[in-house]
XYZ file of C-alpha atoms in Angstrom:
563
model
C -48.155 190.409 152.114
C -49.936 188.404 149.550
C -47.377 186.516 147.077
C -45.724 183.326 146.666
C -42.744 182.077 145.656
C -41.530 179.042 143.428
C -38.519 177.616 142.388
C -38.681 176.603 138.243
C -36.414 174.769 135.970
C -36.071 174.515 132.449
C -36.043 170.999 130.866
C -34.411 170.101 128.156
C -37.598 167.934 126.871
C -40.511 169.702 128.261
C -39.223 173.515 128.573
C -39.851 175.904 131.346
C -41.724 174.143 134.721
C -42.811 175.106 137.918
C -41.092 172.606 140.479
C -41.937 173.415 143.980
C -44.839 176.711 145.058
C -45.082 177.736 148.784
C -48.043 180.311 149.464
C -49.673 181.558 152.278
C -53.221 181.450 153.476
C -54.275 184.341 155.886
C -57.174 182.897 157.948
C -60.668 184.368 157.486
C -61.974 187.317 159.589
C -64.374 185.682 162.473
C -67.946 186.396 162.079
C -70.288 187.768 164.590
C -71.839 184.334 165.572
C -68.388 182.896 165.724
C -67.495 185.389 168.093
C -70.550 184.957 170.218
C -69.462 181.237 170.411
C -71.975 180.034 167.676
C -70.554 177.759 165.117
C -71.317 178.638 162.056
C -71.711 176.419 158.268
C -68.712 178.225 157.340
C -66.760 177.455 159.649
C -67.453 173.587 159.400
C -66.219 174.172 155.963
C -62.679 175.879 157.081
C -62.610 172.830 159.480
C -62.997 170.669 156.669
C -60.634 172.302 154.598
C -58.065 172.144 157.304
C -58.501 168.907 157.418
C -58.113 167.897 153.672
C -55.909 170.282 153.060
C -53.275 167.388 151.572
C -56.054 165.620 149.565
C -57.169 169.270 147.669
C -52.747 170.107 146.959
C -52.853 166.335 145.876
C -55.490 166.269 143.875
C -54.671 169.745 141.933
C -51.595 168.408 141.666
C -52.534 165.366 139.874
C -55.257 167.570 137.698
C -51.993 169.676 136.255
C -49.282 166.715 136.105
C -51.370 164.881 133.602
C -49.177 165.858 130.466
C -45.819 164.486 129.945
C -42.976 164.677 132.351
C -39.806 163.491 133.684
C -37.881 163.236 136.088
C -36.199 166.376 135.959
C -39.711 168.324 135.919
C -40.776 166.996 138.958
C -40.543 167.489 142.576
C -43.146 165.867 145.188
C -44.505 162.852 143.363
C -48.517 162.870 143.341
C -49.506 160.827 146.067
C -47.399 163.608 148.515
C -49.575 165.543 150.420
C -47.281 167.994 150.470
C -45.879 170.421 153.307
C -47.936 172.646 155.727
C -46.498 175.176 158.366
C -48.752 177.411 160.750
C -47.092 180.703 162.519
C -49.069 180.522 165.573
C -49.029 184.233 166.091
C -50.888 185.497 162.991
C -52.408 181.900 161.918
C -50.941 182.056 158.418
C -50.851 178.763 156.864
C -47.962 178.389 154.667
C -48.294 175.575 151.958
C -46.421 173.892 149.671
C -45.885 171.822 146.545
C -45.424 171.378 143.021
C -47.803 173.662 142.161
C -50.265 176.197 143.853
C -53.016 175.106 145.827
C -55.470 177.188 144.020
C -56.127 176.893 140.555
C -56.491 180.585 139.286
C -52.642 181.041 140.364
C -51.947 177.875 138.121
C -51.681 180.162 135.138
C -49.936 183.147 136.821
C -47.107 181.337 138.431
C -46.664 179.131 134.883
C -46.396 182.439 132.870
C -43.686 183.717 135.971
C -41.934 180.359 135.078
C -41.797 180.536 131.711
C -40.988 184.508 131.525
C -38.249 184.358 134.260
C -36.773 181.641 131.993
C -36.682 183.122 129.130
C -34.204 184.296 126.911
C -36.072 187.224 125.441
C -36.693 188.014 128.908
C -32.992 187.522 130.650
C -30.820 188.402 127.984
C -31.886 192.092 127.788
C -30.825 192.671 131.867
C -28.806 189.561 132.554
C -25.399 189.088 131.060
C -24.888 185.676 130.987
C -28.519 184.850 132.202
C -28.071 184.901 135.179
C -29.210 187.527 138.187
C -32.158 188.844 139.342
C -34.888 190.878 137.235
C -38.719 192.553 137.301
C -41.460 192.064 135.324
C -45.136 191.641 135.365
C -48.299 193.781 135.120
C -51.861 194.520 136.615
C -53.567 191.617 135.414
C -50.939 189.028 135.877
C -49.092 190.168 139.038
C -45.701 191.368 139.554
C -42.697 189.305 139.498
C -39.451 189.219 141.334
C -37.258 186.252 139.586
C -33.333 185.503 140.172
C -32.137 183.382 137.684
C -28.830 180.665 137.867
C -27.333 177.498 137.158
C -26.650 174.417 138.617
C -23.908 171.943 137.823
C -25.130 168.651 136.618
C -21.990 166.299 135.210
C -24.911 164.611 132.541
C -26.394 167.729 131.554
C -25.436 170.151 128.110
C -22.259 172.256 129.353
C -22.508 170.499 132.592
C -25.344 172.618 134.154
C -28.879 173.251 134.382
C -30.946 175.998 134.135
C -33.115 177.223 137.430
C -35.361 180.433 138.825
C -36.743 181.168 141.869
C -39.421 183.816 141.481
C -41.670 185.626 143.642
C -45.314 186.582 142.824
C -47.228 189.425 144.223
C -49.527 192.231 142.898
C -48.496 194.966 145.262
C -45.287 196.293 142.673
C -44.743 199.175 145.315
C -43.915 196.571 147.809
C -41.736 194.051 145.620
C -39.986 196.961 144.223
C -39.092 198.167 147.989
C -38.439 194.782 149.332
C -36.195 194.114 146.383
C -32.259 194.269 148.584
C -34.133 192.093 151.115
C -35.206 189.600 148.825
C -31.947 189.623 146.690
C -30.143 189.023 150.153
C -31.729 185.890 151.553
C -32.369 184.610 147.894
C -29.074 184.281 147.247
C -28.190 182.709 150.075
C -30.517 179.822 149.301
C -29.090 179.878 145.755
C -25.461 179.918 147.176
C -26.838 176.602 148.855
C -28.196 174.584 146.290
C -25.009 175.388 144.136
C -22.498 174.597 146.693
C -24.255 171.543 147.490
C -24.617 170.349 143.999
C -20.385 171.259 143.293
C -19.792 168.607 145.550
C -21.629 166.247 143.962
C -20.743 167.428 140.813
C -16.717 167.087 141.640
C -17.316 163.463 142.980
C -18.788 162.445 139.622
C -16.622 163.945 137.348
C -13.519 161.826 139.460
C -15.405 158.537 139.468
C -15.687 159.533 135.591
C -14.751 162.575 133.652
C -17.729 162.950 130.872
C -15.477 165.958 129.521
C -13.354 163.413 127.529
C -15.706 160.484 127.507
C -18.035 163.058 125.220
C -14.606 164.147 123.166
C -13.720 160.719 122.534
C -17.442 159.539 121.672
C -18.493 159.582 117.988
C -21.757 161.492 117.484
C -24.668 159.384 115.899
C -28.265 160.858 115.342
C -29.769 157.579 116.001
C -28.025 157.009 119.776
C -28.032 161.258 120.407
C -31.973 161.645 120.808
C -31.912 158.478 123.834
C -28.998 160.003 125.183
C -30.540 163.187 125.200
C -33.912 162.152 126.874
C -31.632 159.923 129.057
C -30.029 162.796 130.630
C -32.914 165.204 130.753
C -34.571 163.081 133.207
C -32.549 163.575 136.547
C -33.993 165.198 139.201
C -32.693 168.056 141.438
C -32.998 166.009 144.759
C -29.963 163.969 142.411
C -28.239 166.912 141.716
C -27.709 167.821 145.037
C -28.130 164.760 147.278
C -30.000 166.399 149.825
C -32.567 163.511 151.050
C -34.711 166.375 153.026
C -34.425 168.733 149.875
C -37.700 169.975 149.763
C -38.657 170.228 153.162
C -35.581 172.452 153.396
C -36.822 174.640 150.278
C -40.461 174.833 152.109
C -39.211 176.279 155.314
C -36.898 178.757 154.032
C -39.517 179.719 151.687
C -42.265 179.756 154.515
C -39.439 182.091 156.212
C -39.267 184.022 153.429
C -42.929 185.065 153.227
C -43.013 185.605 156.813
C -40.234 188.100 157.094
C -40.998 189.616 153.881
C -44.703 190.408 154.795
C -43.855 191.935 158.560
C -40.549 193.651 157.458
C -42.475 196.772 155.890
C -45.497 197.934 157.963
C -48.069 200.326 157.206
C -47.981 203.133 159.840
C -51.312 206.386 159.469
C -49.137 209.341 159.763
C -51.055 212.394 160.858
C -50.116 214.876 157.682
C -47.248 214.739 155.406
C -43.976 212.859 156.620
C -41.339 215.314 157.895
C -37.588 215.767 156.752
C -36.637 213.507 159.481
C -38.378 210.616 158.157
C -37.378 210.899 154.515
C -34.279 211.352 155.556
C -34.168 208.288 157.918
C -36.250 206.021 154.611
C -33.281 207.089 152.599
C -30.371 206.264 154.579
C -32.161 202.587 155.493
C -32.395 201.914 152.073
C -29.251 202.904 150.882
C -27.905 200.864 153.693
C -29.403 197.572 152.428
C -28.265 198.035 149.128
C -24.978 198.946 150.128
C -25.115 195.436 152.114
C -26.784 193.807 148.666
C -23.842 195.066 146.798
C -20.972 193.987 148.911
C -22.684 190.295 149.704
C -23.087 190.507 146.126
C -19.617 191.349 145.051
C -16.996 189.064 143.121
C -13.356 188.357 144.428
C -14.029 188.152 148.281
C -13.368 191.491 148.627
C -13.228 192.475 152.397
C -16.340 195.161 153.330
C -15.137 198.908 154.190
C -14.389 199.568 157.574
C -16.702 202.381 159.229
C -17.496 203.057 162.537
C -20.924 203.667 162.329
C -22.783 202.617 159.532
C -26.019 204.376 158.252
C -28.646 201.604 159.678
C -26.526 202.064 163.043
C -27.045 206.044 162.938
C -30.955 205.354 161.928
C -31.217 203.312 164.848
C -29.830 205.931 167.097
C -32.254 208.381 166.024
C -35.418 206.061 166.177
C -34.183 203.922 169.591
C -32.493 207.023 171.595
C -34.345 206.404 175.119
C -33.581 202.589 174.428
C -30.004 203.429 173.648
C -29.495 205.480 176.638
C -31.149 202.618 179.165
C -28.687 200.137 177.849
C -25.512 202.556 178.194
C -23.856 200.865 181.416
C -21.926 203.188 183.839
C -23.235 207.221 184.087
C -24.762 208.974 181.350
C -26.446 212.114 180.763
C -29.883 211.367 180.442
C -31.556 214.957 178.879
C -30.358 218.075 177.696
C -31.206 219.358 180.667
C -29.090 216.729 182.804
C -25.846 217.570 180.282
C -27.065 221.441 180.988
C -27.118 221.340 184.587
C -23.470 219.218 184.286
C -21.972 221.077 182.372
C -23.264 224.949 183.648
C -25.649 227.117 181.476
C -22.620 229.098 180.027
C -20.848 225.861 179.065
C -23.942 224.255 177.786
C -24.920 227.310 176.141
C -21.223 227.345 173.911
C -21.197 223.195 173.593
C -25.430 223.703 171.788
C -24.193 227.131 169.957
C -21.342 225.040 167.875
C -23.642 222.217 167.295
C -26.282 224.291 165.860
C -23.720 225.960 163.689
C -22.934 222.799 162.181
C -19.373 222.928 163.927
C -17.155 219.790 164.657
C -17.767 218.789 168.833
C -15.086 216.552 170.056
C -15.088 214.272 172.835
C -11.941 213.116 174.679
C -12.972 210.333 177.517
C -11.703 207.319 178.641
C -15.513 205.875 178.888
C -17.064 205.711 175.545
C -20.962 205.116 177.043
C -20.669 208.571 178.463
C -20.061 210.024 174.754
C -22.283 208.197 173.195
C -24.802 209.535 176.007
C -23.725 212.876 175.307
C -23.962 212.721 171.481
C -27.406 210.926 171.769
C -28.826 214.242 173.708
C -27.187 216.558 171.599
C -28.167 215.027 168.511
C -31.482 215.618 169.003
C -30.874 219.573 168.651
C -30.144 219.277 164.945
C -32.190 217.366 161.949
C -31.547 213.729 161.207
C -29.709 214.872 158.258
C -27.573 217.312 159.402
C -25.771 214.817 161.776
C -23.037 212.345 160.555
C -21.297 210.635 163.944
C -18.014 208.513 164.675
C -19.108 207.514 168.222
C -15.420 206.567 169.224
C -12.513 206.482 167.764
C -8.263 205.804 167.943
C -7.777 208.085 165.935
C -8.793 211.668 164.843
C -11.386 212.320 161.721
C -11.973 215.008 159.330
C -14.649 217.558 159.937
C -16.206 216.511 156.569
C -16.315 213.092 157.418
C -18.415 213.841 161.200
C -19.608 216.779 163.201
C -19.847 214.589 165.889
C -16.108 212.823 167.157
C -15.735 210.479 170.071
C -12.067 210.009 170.772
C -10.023 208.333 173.134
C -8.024 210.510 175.811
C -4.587 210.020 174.599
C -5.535 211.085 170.887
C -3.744 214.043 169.255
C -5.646 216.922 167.886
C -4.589 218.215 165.017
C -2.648 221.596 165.128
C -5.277 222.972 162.428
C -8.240 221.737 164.205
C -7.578 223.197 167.780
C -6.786 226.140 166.357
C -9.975 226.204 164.098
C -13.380 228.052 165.140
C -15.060 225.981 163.742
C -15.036 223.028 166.399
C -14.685 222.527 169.926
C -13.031 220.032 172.451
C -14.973 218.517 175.404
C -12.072 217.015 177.281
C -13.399 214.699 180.199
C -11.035 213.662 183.123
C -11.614 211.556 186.258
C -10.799 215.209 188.604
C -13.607 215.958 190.175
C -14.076 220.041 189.940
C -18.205 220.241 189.456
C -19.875 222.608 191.869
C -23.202 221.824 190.417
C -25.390 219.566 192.495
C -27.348 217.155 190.258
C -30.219 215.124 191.146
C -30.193 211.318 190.155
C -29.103 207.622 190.313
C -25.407 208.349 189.027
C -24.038 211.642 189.792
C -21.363 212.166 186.847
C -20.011 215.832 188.962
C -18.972 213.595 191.658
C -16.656 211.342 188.814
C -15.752 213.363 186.084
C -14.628 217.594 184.859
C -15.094 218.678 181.910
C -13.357 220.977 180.057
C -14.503 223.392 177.130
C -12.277 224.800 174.763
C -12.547 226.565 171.543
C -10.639 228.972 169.276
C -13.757 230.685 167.965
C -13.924 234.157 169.515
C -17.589 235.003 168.367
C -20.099 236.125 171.117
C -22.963 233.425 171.693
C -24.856 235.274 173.868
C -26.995 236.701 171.135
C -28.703 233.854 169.198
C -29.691 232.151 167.854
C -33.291 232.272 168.276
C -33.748 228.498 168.319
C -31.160 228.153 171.260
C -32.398 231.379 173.125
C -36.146 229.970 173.036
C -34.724 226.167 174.226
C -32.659 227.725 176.921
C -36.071 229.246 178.433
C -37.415 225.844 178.417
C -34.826 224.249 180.084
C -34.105 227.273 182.603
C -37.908 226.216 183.489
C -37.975 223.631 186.181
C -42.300 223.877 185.741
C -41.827 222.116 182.662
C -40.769 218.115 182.398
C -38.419 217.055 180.250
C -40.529 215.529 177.672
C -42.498 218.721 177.769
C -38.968 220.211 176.592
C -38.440 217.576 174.217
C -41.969 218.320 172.498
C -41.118 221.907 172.554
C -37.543 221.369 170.560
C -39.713 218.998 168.084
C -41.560 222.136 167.408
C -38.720 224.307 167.207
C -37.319 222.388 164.959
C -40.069 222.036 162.437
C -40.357 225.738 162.644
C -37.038 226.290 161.671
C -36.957 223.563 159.037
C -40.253 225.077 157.639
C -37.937 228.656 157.011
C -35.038 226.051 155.986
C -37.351 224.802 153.108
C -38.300 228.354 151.757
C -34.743 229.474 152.101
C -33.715 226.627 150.230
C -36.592 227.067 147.009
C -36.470 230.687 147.030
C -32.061 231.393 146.650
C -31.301 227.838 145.006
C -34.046 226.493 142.796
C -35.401 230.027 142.018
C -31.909 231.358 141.552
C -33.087 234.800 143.140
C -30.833 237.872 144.550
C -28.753 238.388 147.677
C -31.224 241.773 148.151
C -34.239 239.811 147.554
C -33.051 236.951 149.863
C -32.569 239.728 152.667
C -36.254 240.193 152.200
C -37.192 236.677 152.805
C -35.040 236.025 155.998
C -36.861 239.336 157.207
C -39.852 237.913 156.557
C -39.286 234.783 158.216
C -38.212 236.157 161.209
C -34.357 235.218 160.571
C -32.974 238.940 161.145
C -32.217 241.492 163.834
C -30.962 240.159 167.400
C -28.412 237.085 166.442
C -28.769 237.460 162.256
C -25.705 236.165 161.712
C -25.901 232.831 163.813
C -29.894 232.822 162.065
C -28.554 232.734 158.749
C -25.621 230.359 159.266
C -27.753 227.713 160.921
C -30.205 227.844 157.988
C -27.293 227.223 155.838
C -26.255 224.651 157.608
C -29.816 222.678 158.028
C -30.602 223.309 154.458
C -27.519 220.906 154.198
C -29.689 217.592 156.125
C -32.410 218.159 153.400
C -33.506 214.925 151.904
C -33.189 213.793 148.663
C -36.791 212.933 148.265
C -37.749 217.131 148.711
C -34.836 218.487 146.741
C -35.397 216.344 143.747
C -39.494 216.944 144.588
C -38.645 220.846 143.932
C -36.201 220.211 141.100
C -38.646 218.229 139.106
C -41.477 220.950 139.756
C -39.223 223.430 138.210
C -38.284 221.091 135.031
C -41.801 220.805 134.348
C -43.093 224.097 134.243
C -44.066 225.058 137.893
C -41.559 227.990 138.072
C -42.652 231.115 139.601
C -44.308 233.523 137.206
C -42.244 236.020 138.160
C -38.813 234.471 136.771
């Protein structure tokens, strides 16, 4: 990622300035004759460069320090050669000092300064001034600034006025990286202002300047020294912190690092699917909620959940990592759990998830549900699933289709006598009379027990778990040969989901006409019912992205001729 960041302050004499720039140089692409062995002019000059790397930041330096300034406008003095870091794995050069290293950004990091101090600027989306904002264009570069104060016991209202922005001209990436960068920034801020307090506190008890002002008599001919006097103290004074900006360069460093590698650019063959909107969505929303509550006022505690949203977007993107780790025996496939569990068992356990039914676990080992959700979740879209992995206690249906319990937890009256879920009980009797293959044999330790009010036949459909079943029934194919054939399944039916989904809710169209469609998509005869209630359900683990996409199409005119 190419951006920088600063830290600015606002002087009482002088106004906005830039006080300490770290940037990163990416090193230039090897030419042939380099890469033959051949040194080349050019690279004698990136030698040379290398090498006076400190005289070039010193000497720019010196070029834009020439006007007036104090103490509290400047950082590194100009004989520093300032401070250079090298990540050996990508050979980015992070620099830093007063101000940047090359010239052109002079003028686009002092217009960040002066904009992100700004009152016109702040005052409009900061209450108080302080917080973070966006700004910037095309020509200029985009900017990512977080505004706040720092207490000074010499200063106007006892504080000073600082910014640490970010410059880059990608806006897509700023704007995404924005509850990343609001994280760590604030921790840096949180820092510097904690740091300063302290100093701040010892001052004001050597000697309160609250009542020493009170008690002073104003005079215009001593107020301008005193004025200029107190302008002029630096922010290494402020906080006592002798390695101050060495500190500020390698969290700053850090920050470009992470910030660039965080967000990667992956060539997707065709158009992302449901899955993957889903799982941008829920990763996002999961660092803002984090944003919010680090964020938040009053010290309030953070919500207890059992599974948070980056935890369930892990599961889906690290399952065969998640099921090496799992210690202790663990179904390893669908068709391990199948050949546990008995192809009449297996098929009721699938049938219920697919039906967007509540499956409960009872087991005293909580790796061996976990196993078994991780397998099972894969029959259903990312969206469609919403998991408590283990739990003392038993949780709504609208809260998780997916409930891990412990064994001595209660189910509800009105749950086991619901058909809309089903109990897995799991005891340490042995009863299996299947014989399974493999490095822990889970028939030998554990029986299982199914149990469900629901009456309804499952031997019909639907289609999806009919066609899955013949894969899994067929010992020819491998089991990632099954798992490619459920990928494809699932698109299939996600495919008749979407249509569904435009043609009866954005198009608004008839129960008759609707019959037509599910026809048409292959949706009726053997198993309707079960076809049409898993389409319900799936049109349910839609993302956001494609409903609003369809929403917006309508708003603006693309509505079918026909309405």
């Amino acid at each position: 990622m190419n951006a920088l960041v600063a830290l600015c302050h606002f002087c009482e004499l002088h106004g906005p300035r830039t006080l300490f720039c770290t940037e990163a140089l990416h090193p230039p692409s090897p030419s042939p004759s380099s890469q033959a062995g051949v040194p080349t002019p050019g690279d004698r000059d990136r030698d040379g460069d290398r090498e006076g790397e400190g005289l070039t930041m010193r000497a720019n330096s010196s070029a834009t320090q020439r006007g007036e300034m104090c103490e509290g406008c400047r950082s590194l003095p100009p004989s520093h050669p300032g401070f250079v870091s090298i990540d050996d794995e990508t050979g980015i050069r992070f620099l830093s000092h007063q101000h940047p290293r090359q010239p052109q950004l002079f003028s686009v990091v002092r217009q960040a300064c002066v904009r992100s101090l700004s009152c016109e600027v702040n005052s409009d989306v900061c209450p108080g001034r302080e917080g973070p904002i966006f700004f910037g264009d095309e020509q200029h570069g985009f900017v990512f600034s977080h505004t706040f104060f720092i207490k000074d016991s010499l200063a106007r209202g006892f504080q000073r006025w600082y910014s640490i922005v970010m410059v880059a001209m990608d806006r897509i990436y700023l704007i995404n990286s924005w509850p990343f960068l609001l994280r760590h920034l604030r921790l840096t801020i949180q820092s510097l202002q904690s740091t300063a307090l302290k100093v701040f506190d010892s001052e004001q008890g050597v000697c309160p300047q609250r009542a020493v002002r009170m008690n002073s008599v104003f005079s215009p001919a001593v107020f301008p020294h005193q004025r200029s006097g107190n302008a002029a103290r630096s922010l290494t004074s402020l906080t006592q912190h002798p390695n101050l900006w060495a500190s500020l360069h390698s969290s700053f460093s850090w920050l470009l690092k992470a910030c660039g590698s965080r967000l990667t650019e992956k060539l997707l063959e065709g158009a992302p699917t449901e899955d993957t909107l889903v799982l941008i969505e829920r990763q996002t929303e999961h660092e803002e909620e984090m944003s919010c509550w680090e964020g938040a006022d009053g010290g309030a505690s953070k919500p207890q959940r059992h599974q948070s949203d980056g935890e369930l977007v892990h599961d889906f993107l690290c399952e065969d990592a998640k099921l090496d780790d799992l210690p202790g025996p663990k179904f390893r496939s669908l068709r391990h759990l199948r050949q546990v569990l008995g192809a009449a068992e297996f098929r009721l356990l699938a049938w219920h998830v697919l039906m967007g039914n509540q499956v409960i676990w009872r087991s005293a080992d909580p790796g061996l549900i976990q196993s078994a959700f991780t397998v099972l979740k894969s029959l259903l879209p990312v969206g469609c699933v919403r998991s408590v992995p283990y739990s003392s206690q038993y949780e709504e249906a609208y809260k998780c289709n997916f409930l891990g319990l412990s064994p001595d937890v209660p189910i509800p009256a009105h749950v086991s006598s619901s058909e809309f879920s089903v109990l897995v009980d799991v005891s340490t009797e042995k009863s299996c009379q299947t014989t399974v293959v493999g490095d822990d044999d889970i028939c030998s330790l554990y029986q299982f027990t199914i149990s469900s009010a629901n009456t309804q036949p499952t031997d019909r459909g639907p289609t999806l778990l009919n066609k899955l079943e013949v894969a899994l029934s067929n010992e020819n194919l491998s089991v990632d040969v099954v798992s490619h054939c459920l990928l494809c399944l699932k698109e299939e039916w996600m495919n008749k989901v979407k249509v569904l989904f435009k043609f009866s809710k954005v198009d608004g169209r008839g129960r008759e006409d609707t019959q037509k469609v599910l026809a048409l998509l292959g949706a009726t005869g053997p198993g309707e019912d079960d076809n049409v209630r898993l389409l319900k359900f799936w049109m349910t683990g839609l993302s956001k992205t494609y409903k609003s996409h369809l929403m917006t199409a309508v708003r603006g005119g693309e509505r079918s001729p026909s309405q």
